Coordinates of C-alpha atoms in Angstrom, one line a residue:
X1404 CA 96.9 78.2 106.4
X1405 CA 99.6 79.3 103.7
X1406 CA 99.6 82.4 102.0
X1407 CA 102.9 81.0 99.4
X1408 CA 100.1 82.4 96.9
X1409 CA 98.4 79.4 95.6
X1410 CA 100.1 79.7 91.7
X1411 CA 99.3 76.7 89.8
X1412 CA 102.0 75.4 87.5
X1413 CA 102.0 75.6 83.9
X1414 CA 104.5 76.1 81.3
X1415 CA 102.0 78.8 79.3
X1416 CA 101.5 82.6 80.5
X1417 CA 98.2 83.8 80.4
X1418 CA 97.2 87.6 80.8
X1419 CA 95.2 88.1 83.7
X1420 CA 92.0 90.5 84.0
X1421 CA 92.0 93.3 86.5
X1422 CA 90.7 92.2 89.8
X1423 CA 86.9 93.5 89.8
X1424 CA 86.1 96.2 92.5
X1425 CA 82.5 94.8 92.8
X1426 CA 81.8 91.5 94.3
X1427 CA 81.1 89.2 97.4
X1428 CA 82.8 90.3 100.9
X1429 CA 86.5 88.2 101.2
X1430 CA 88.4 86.6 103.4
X1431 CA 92.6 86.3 103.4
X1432 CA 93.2 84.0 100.9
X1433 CA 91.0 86.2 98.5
X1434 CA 92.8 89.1 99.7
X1435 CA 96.1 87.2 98.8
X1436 CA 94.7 86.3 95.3
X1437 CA 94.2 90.1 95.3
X1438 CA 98.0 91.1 95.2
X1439 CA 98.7 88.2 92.6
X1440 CA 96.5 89.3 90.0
X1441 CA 97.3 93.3 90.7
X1442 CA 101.0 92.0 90.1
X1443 CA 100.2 90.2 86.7
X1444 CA 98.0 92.5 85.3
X1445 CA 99.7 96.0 86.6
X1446 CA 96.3 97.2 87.7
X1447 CA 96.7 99.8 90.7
X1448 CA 94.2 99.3 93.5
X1449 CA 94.4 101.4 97.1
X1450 CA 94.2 99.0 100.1
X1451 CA 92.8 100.6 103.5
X1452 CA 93.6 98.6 106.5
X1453 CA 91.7 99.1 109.6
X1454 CA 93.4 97.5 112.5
X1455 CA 90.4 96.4 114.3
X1456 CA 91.9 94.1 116.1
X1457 CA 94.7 97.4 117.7
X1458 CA 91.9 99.8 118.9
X1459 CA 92.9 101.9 121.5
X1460 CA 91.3 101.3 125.1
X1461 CA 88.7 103.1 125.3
X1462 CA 87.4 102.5 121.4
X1463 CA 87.4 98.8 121.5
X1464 CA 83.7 99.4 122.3
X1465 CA 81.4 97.6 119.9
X1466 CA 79.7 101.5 119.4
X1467 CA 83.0 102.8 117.8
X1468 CA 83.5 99.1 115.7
X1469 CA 79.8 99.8 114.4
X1470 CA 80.6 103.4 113.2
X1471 CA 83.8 102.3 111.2
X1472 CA 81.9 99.7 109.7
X1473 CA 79.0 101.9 108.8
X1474 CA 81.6 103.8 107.2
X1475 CA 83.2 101.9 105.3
X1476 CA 79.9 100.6 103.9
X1477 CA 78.8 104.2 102.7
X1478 CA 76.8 104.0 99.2
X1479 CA 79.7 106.1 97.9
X1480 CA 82.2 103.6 99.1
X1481 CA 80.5 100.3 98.8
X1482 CA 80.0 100.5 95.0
X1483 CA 83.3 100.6 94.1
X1484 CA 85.1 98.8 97.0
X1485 CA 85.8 95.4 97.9
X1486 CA 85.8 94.7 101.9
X1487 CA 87.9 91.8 103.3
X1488 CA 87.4 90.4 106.4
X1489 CA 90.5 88.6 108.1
X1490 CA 90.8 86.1 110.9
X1491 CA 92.0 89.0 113.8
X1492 CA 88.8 90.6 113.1
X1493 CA 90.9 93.2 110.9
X1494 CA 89.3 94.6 107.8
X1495 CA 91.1 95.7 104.2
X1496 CA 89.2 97.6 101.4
X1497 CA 90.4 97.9 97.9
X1498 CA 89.5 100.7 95.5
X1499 CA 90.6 102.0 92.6
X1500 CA 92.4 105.4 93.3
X1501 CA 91.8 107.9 94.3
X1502 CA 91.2 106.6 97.9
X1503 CA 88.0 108.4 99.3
X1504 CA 87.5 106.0 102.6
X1505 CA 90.4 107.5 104.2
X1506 CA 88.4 110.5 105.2
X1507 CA 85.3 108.7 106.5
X1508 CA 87.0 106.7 108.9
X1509 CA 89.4 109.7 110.1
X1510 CA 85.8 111.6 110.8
X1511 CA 85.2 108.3 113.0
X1512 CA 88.3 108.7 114.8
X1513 CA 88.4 112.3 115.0
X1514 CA 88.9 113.1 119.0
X1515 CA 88.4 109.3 119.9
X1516 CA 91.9 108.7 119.2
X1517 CA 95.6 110.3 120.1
X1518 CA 97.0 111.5 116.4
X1519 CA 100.4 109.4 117.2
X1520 CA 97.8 106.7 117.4
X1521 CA 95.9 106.7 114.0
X1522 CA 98.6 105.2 112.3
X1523 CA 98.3 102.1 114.4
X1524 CA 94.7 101.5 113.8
X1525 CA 94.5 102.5 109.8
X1526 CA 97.5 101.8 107.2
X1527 CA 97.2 102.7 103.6
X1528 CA 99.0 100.8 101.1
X1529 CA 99.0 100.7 97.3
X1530 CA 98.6 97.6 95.3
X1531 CA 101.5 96.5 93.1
X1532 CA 104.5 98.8 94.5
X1533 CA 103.6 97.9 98.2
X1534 CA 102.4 93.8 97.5
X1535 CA 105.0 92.5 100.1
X1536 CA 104.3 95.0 102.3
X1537 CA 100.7 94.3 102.4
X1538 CA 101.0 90.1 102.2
X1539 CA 103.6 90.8 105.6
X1540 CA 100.7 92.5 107.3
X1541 CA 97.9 89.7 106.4
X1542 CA 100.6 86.9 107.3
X1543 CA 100.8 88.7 111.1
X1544 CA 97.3 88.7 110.8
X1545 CA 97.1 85.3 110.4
X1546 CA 99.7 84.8 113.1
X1547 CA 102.3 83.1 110.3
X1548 CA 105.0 86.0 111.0
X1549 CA 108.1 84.8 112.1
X1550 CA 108.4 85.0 116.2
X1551 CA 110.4 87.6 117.9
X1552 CA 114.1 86.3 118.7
X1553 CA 115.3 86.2 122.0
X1554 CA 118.6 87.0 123.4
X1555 CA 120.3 83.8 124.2
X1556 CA 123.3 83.8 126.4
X1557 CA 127.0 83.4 124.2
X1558 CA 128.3 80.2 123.9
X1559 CA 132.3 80.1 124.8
X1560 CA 134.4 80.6 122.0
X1561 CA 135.5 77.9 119.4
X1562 CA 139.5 77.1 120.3
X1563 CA 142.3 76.1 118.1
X1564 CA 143.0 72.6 119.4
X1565 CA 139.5 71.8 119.8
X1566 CA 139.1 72.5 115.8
X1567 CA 142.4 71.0 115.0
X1568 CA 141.5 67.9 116.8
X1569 CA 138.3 67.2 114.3
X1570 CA 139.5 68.3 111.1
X1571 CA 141.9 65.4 110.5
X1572 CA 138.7 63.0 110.6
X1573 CA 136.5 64.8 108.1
X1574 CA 137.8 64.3 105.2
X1575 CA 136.5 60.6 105.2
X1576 CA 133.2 62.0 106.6
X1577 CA 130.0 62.2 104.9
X1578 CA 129.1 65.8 104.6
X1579 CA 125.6 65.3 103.4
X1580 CA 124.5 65.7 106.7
X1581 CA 126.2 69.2 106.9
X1582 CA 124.9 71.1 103.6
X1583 CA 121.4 72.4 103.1
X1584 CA 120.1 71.2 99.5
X1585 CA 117.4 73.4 98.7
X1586 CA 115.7 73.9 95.4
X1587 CA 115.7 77.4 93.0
X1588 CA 112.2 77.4 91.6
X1589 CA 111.2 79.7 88.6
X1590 CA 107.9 81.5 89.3
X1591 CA 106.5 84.0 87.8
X1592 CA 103.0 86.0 88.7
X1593 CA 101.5 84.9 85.5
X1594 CA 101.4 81.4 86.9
X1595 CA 104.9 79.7 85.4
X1596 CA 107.2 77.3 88.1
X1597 CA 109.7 75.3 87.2
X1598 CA 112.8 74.1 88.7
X1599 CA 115.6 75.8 87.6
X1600 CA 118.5 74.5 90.1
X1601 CA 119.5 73.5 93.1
X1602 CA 121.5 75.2 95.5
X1603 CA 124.3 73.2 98.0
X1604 CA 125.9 75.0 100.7
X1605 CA 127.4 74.3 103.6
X1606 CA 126.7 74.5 107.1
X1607 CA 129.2 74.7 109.3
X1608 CA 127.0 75.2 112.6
X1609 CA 125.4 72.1 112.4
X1610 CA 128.9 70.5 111.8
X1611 CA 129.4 72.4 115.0
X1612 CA 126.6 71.3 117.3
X1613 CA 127.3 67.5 116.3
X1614 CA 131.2 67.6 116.7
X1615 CA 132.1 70.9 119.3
X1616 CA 128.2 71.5 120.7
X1617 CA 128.4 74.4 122.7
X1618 CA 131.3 76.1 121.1
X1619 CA 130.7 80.0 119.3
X1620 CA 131.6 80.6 115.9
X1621 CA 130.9 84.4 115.8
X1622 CA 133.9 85.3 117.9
X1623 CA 136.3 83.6 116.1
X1624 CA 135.7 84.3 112.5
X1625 CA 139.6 82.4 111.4
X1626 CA 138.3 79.1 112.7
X1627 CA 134.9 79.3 111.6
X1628 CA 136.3 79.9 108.0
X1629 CA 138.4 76.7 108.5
X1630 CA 135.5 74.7 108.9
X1631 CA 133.4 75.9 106.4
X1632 CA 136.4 75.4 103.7
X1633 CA 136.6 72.0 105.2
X1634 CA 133.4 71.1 104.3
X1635 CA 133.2 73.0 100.6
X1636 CA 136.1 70.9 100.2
X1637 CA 134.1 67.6 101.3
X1638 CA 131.6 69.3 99.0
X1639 CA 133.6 69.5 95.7
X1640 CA 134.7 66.3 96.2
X1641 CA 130.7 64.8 96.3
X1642 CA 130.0 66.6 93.1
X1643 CA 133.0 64.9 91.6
X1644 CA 131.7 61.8 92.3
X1645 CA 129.9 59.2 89.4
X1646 CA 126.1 59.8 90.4
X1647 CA 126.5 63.7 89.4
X1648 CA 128.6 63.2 86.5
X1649 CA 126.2 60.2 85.1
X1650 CA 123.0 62.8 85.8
X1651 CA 124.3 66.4 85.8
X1652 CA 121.9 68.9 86.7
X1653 CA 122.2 72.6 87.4
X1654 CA 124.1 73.1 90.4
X1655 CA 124.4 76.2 92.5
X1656 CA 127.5 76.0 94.6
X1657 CA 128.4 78.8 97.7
X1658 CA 132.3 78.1 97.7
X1659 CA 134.5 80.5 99.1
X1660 CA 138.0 81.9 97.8
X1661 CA 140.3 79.5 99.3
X1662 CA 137.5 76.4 97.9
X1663 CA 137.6 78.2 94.2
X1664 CA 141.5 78.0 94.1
X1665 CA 141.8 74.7 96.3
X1666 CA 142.8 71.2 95.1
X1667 CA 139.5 69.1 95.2
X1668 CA 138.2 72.3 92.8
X1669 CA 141.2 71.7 90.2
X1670 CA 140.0 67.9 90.7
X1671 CA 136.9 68.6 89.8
X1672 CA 137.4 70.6 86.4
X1673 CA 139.4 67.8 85.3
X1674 CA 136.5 65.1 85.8
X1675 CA 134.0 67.5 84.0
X1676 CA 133.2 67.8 80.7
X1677 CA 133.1 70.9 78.8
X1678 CA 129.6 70.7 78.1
X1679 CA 128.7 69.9 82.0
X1680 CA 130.6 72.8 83.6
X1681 CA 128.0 75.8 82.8
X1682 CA 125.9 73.9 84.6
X1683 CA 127.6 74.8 87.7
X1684 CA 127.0 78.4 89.1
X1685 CA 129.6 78.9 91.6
X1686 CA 128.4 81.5 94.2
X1687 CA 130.8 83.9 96.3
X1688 CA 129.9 85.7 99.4
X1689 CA 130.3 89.6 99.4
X1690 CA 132.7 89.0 102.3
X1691 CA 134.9 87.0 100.9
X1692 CA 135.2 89.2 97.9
X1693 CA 135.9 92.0 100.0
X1694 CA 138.1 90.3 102.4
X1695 CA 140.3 88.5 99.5
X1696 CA 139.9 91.0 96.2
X1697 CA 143.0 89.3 94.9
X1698 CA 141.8 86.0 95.7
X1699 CA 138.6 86.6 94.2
X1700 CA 140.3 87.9 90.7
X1701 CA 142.5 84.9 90.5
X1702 CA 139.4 82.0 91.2
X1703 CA 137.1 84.4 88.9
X1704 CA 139.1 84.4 85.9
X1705 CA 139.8 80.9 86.0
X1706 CA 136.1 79.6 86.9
X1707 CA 135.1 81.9 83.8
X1708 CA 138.2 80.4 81.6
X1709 CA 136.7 76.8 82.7
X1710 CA 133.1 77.8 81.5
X1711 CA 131.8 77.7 85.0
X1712 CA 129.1 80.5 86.1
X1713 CA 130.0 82.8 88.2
X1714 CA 127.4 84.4 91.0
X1715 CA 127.5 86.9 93.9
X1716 CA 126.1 86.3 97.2
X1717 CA 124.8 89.2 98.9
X1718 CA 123.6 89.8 102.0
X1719 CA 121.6 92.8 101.6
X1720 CA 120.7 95.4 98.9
X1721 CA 122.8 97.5 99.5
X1722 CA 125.8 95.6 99.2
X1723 CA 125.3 95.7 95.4
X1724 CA 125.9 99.1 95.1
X1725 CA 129.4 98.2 96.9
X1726 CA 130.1 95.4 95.1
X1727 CA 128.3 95.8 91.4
X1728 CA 128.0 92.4 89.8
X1729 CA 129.1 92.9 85.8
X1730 CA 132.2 94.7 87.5
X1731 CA 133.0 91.7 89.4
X1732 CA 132.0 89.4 86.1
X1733 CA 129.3 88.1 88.2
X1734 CA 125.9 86.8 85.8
X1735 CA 123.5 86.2 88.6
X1736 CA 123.0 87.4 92.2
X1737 CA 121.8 85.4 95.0
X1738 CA 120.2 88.1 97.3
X1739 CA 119.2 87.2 100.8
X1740 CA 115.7 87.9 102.1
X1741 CA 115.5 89.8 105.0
X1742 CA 112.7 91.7 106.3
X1743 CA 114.3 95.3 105.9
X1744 CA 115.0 94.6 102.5
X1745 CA 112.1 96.4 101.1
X1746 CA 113.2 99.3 103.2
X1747 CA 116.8 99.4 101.3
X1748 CA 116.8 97.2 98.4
X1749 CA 119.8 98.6 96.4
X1750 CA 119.9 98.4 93.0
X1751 CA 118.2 95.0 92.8
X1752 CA 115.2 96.2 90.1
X1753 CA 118.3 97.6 87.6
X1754 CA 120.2 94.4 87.5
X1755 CA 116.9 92.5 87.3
X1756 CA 116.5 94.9 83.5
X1757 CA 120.3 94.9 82.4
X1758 CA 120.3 90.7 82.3
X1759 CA 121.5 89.9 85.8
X1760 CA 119.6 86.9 87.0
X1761 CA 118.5 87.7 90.3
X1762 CA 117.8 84.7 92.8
X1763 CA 115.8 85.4 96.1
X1764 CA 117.2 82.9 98.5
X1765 CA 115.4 82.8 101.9
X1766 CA 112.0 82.9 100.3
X1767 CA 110.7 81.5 103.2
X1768 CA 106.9 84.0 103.1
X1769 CA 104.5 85.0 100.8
X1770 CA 105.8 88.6 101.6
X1771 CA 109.3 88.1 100.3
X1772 CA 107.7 86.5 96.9
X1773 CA 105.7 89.4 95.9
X1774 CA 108.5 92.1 96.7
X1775 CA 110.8 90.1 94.5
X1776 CA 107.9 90.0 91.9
X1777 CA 107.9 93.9 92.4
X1778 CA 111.3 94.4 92.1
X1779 CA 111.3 91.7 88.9
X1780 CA 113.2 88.8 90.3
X1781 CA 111.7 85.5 89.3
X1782 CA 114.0 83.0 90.4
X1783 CA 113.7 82.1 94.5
X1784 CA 114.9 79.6 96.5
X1785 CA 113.0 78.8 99.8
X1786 CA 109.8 77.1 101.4
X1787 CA 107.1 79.4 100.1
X1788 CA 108.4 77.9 96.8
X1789 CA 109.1 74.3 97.5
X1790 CA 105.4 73.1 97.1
X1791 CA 105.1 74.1 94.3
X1792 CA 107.7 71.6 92.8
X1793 CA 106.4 68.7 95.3
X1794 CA 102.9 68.3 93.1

């Protein structure tokens, strides 16, 4: 099951009600539906969790599940409360504030359970401001959280010769293999998606793992550079080719310094007409601009003299507050998901008001939608949103 939010396309807002409090018991996908509509229409609604499904031994008795129930289904409680049953045998309850079922069940729990404990068995979030905190716990619930990463052992490191022996042969390669293509979809809570781009970057493991398999990267950050400009380079000179220039489209290129000064990029500004280059956002990681500030000034100025758009790659929140985009001359930011984002998101919200177009790249969950929706990003790039442009 998917919880991408099920957002039908259409070109034409329309305002959304409140989400009722009375109504028939839900399940996941209503509770999902929840969060949208609490996100379009700004209506606040207090979410009770009760974590069935992480009761203590000793309470996981079917006495002690009857008695939360009971209380959760309290006359006081149950005419202005929606329940939600989810597939773990967890239950959420939305009210409107102020949140009087908190109590009950804590008079359930009272000496059943260790006080360190009660926060594992009841969470209480608030609909909008904690949406993609609440849509991360129901995709756990539904077992669609990313697995827990294991510690592999380190490859040896990449060497010199080995690299120098390849690099002669890529440039006649075909580097499609080697880039990710991914769309940037515009979608907004009141139902809007479009396609507003695609982004091309390259990957330099995979170039890796097919030429030097069982060689590290991470250890040897010169070399890896090397092959990464390699392929930019490969990928400026694909752009520059006839089938983009007879059907240009907005393009979102992750270049580094060397690839915004190099050759093949000087090539390509002279095929390009005026009118085509602003269709070309050419994104810099934070890295490079920190590594290279001179760099940096000298491609920035002339991809902005050219007419090209410029954009910041970051890889966390806070690194906007380092690096502030309209300092830089940076219009858009292409902020990657992670899931401690929410926890320090930067400035993100302020350069989503003062005109900075925000793209959420790694929109691979539900969860990392609706905090971007919080936060007032509507441009994301990632499989939650790729559906939506296959119909």
């Amino acid at each position: 099951m998917s919880l991408a939010l099920d957002i039908p396309i259409t070109r034409v807002a329309r305002p959304v009600d409140p989400p009722p409090l009375t109504g028939p018991d839900g399940g996941a996908a209503d509770l999902a539906a929840l969060v949208r509509r609490c996100l379009t229409s700004g209506a606040v609604r207090d979410i009770l969790w009760l974590r069935l499904s992480r009761l203590p031994k000793g309470l996981d008795r079917p006495h002690h599940r009857r008695l939360l129930r009971e209380a959760l289904a309290l006359p006081q409680h149950a005419r202005r409360a929606r329940v939600f049953h989810l597939p773990d045998g967890d239950m959420a309850v939305a009210t409107a504030p102020p949140d009087t079922l908190r109590p009950s069940i804590l008079r359930v729990l009272d000496g059943a359970v260790e006080e360190e404990a009660i926060g594992q068995v009841l969470r209480a979030l608030r609909l909008p401001e904690e949406s993609g905190a609440l849509l991360a716990g129901l995709e756990e619930s539904l077992g669609l959280a990313p697995a827990a990463r294991t510690e592999a052992p380190e490859p040896p490191p990449l060497e010199a010769e080995a690299l120098a022996a390849i690099l002669p042969g890529l440039s006649r390669a075909d580097p499609a293999p080697y880039l990710r293509r991914q769309p940037v979809c515009r979608l907004t809570p009141e139902g809007e998606s479009a396609l507003a781009a695609e982004a091309l970057a390259p990957m330099p493991g995979a170039l890796r793992d097919r030429l030097l398999p069982g060689r590290g990267l991470d250890t040897v950050p010169a070399l890896a550079a090397r092959l990464r400009l390699s392929l930019e380079l490969l990928m400026l000179a694909g752009v520059a080719r006839l089938e983009f220039l007879a059907r240009p489209a907005p393009l979102h290129l992750s270049l580094s310094v060397a690839a915004l000064t190099s050759e093949p990029f000087l090539a390509l500004d002279g095929r390009l007409p005026g009118a085509v280059r602003p269709m070309l956002t050419l994104a810099v990681p934070a890295a490079e601009v920190l590594s290279d500030p001179a760099g940096f000034a000298l491609g920035r100025d002339l991809a902005v003299s050219r007419g090209y758009g410029l954009a910041l790659e970051a890889p966390s929140g806070t690194v906007l507050s380092l690096l502030p985009p309209t300092r830089l001359g940076a219009g858009m930011v292409r902020l990657a998901w992670d899931e401690s984002l929410p926890s320090s998101p930067g400035p993100v919200a302020a350069l989503a008001g003062e005109g900075i177009t925000m793209v959420l790249t790694g929109a691979d969950r539900a969860a990392a939608i609706a905090w971007g929706w919080e936060n007032g990003i509507t441009h994301f790039q990632g499989r939650a949103t790729d559906r939506h442009l296959r119909r």
